Amino acid sequence: MRGIGYFCIHMRKIITLLVLLAISAGGYAQVSPLPRISEIVEIENDDRLVLSFFSMERDGESRYFLNVGPLGIGDEIIQVQFDPLYQLFIPLGETLAEAIEKLELLQEHFQQPKGAVMEIEVCFAPAFPDESREMAKVTSRKLLFTRQLEFSIEREDHLRATYVSRADFNGLVNSVKFHRKLHPNEP
């Protein structure tokens, strides 16, 4: 016959298990401060992420963004890449249709004459977009065999910029349109 000691040891194990379950269940019930991000399209070049298109859900609202990557620091001639944490995000809208419309507007800017500038609203933040917004310049550039868009933010004494080729951007836009065909019910 087993004694009271045996019963107490097993009872302690059961109580400890129930307390741990209650603590972990409480952790799952909390709302995460991080938004839910769903990558839709990523464009890589030489094993380096160049562009990404994603939706982000926060507080029940879903929004689409274009990430054009980290910005270099320097001037109009030389840009040094050293800050991989901060990324330039372009808010594209709350629906896939709005997002595609804004992507096509940027796509048309590749056809503008060399040096043509347009301004867009952006978010320059670490890891994922937040509510901060500022204006950035998008400049059409023409190199020997390709066209690029320069996305830049001017600071007091320097310029932060990144460059996106027309081929990479066209690939992204075509992939987003294909995603739309595969998911016609997505808002």
Coordinates of C-alpha atoms in Angstrom, one line a residue:
M1 CA 0.0 0.0 0.0
R2 CA 1.2 3.4 -0.9
G3 CA 1.2 6.1 1.7
I4 CA 0.3 9.7 2.0
G5 CA 3.8 10.8 0.8
Y6 CA 3.2 9.1 -2.6
F7 CA -0.2 10.9 -2.9
C8 CA 1.4 14.3 -2.0
I9 CA 4.2 13.9 -4.6
H10 CA 1.7 13.2 -7.4
M11 CA -0.6 15.9 -6.2
R12 CA 2.3 18.5 -6.3
K13 CA 3.1 17.4 -9.9
I14 CA -0.5 17.8 -10.9
I15 CA -0.8 21.2 -9.3
T16 CA 2.5 22.3 -10.9
L17 CA 1.3 21.1 -14.3
L18 CA -2.1 23.0 -13.9
V19 CA -0.3 26.2 -12.9
L20 CA 2.0 26.0 -15.9
L21 CA -0.9 25.4 -18.2
A22 CA -2.8 28.4 -16.7
I23 CA 0.2 30.6 -17.2
S24 CA 0.8 29.6 -20.8
A25 CA -2.9 29.9 -21.6
G26 CA -2.8 33.5 -20.3
G27 CA 0.2 34.2 -22.6
Y28 CA -1.8 33.1 -25.6
A29 CA -4.8 35.2 -24.7
Q30 CA -2.7 38.4 -24.9
V31 CA -2.7 40.6 -28.0
S32 CA 0.6 40.8 -29.6
P33 CA 2.0 44.4 -30.2
L34 CA 3.6 43.2 -33.4
P35 CA 1.6 43.3 -36.6
R36 CA 0.8 40.3 -38.7
I37 CA 2.8 40.5 -41.9
S38 CA 2.0 38.3 -45.0
E39 CA 4.7 38.4 -47.7
I40 CA 3.1 38.2 -51.1
V41 CA 6.0 38.8 -53.5
E42 CA 9.8 39.1 -53.0
I43 CA 12.3 40.0 -55.7
E44 CA 15.9 38.9 -55.0
N45 CA 19.0 39.8 -57.0
D46 CA 22.3 38.1 -56.3
D47 CA 20.9 36.5 -53.1
R48 CA 20.0 40.0 -51.9
L49 CA 16.4 41.1 -51.2
V50 CA 15.7 44.0 -53.6
L51 CA 11.9 44.5 -53.3
S52 CA 9.1 43.0 -51.4
F53 CA 5.3 43.5 -51.5
F54 CA 3.3 42.5 -48.4
S55 CA 0.2 43.0 -46.5
M56 CA 0.2 44.0 -42.8
E57 CA -2.6 43.6 -40.4
R58 CA -2.7 45.7 -37.3
D59 CA -5.8 46.4 -35.1
G60 CA -8.0 44.6 -37.5
E61 CA -7.0 46.8 -40.5
S62 CA -5.1 45.4 -43.4
R63 CA -2.8 47.6 -45.6
Y64 CA -0.4 46.9 -48.5
F65 CA 3.2 48.1 -48.6
L66 CA 6.2 48.0 -50.9
N67 CA 9.6 47.6 -49.3
V68 CA 12.4 49.0 -51.4
G69 CA 15.0 48.0 -48.9
P70 CA 17.6 49.8 -46.8
L71 CA 18.8 53.2 -47.8
G72 CA 22.5 54.1 -48.3
I73 CA 23.9 57.2 -46.9
G74 CA 26.0 59.8 -48.7
D75 CA 25.4 62.3 -51.5
E76 CA 24.1 62.3 -55.1
I77 CA 27.2 60.4 -56.4
I78 CA 28.3 58.0 -53.6
Q79 CA 26.0 56.0 -51.4
V80 CA 27.3 53.6 -48.7
Q81 CA 25.2 50.8 -47.4
F82 CA 25.7 50.2 -43.7
D83 CA 22.3 50.2 -42.0
P84 CA 20.3 47.0 -42.8
L85 CA 17.8 47.5 -40.0
Y86 CA 16.0 50.6 -41.3
Q87 CA 13.9 50.0 -44.5
L88 CA 12.0 52.3 -46.8
F89 CA 8.3 51.3 -46.9
I90 CA 5.8 52.8 -49.4
P91 CA 2.2 52.6 -48.2
L92 CA 0.1 51.4 -51.2
G93 CA -3.5 51.3 -49.8
E94 CA -6.0 49.2 -48.1
T95 CA -7.1 47.1 -51.1
L96 CA -5.1 45.1 -53.6
A97 CA -6.7 47.2 -56.4
E98 CA -5.4 50.4 -54.8
A99 CA -1.9 48.8 -54.3
I100 CA -1.7 47.8 -58.0
E101 CA -2.8 51.3 -59.1
K102 CA 0.0 52.9 -57.1
L103 CA 2.5 50.3 -58.3
E104 CA 1.6 51.1 -61.9
L105 CA 2.0 54.8 -61.2
L106 CA 5.6 54.1 -60.1
Q107 CA 6.1 51.8 -63.0
E108 CA 5.1 54.6 -65.4
H109 CA 7.8 56.9 -63.8
F110 CA 10.5 54.7 -65.4
Q111 CA 9.4 56.2 -68.8
Q112 CA 9.9 59.8 -67.7
P113 CA 12.9 61.7 -68.9
K114 CA 16.1 61.3 -67.0
G115 CA 16.0 63.3 -63.8
A116 CA 12.2 63.6 -63.6
V117 CA 11.1 63.7 -60.0
M118 CA 7.9 62.8 -58.2
E119 CA 7.2 62.9 -54.5
I120 CA 5.5 60.1 -52.5
E121 CA 4.7 59.4 -48.9
V122 CA 6.9 56.8 -47.3
C123 CA 7.7 55.3 -43.9
F124 CA 11.4 54.9 -43.0
A125 CA 11.4 52.5 -40.0
P126 CA 13.1 49.5 -38.6
A127 CA 11.8 46.0 -39.4
F128 CA 8.2 46.9 -40.4
P129 CA 6.2 50.0 -41.1
D130 CA 4.8 52.1 -38.3
E131 CA 2.5 55.2 -38.4
S132 CA 5.3 57.7 -39.1
R133 CA 5.2 59.3 -42.6
E134 CA 7.5 61.6 -44.5
M135 CA 7.9 62.6 -48.1
A136 CA 10.5 61.0 -50.4
K137 CA 11.6 61.8 -53.9
V138 CA 11.5 59.3 -56.7
T139 CA 13.8 60.2 -59.5
S140 CA 14.0 58.6 -62.9
R141 CA 17.6 57.6 -63.8
K142 CA 18.9 56.2 -67.1
L143 CA 22.2 54.2 -67.2
L144 CA 23.8 52.6 -70.2
F145 CA 21.5 49.6 -70.7
T146 CA 18.8 50.1 -68.0
R147 CA 16.6 52.5 -66.3
Q148 CA 16.3 52.9 -62.5
L149 CA 14.2 54.7 -60.0
E150 CA 16.1 56.4 -57.2
F151 CA 14.1 56.5 -53.9
S152 CA 15.7 59.2 -51.7
I153 CA 15.1 61.1 -48.4
E154 CA 17.0 64.3 -47.9
R155 CA 18.5 65.0 -44.4
E156 CA 20.2 68.2 -43.2
D157 CA 23.7 67.2 -44.3
H158 CA 23.3 64.0 -46.4
L159 CA 21.1 62.0 -48.7
R160 CA 19.6 58.6 -48.0
A161 CA 18.9 56.7 -51.2
T162 CA 18.4 53.3 -52.8
Y163 CA 18.0 52.3 -56.5
V164 CA 15.5 49.9 -58.1
S165 CA 16.0 48.6 -61.7
R166 CA 13.1 48.6 -64.1
A167 CA 13.5 44.8 -64.7
D168 CA 13.2 44.1 -60.9
F169 CA 10.2 46.4 -60.6
N170 CA 8.4 45.0 -63.6
G171 CA 8.9 41.5 -62.2
L172 CA 7.3 42.6 -58.9
V173 CA 4.3 44.3 -60.6
N174 CA 3.7 41.2 -62.9
S175 CA 3.9 38.9 -59.8
V176 CA 1.4 41.1 -57.9
K177 CA -1.0 41.1 -60.8
F178 CA -0.7 37.3 -61.0
H179 CA -1.4 37.0 -57.3
R180 CA -4.5 39.1 -57.9
K181 CA -5.7 36.6 -60.5
L182 CA -5.1 33.7 -58.2
H183 CA -6.9 35.4 -55.3
P184 CA -9.8 37.3 -56.9
N185 CA -11.7 37.6 -53.6
E186 CA -8.9 39.3 -51.8
P187 CA -9.9 42.9 -51.0

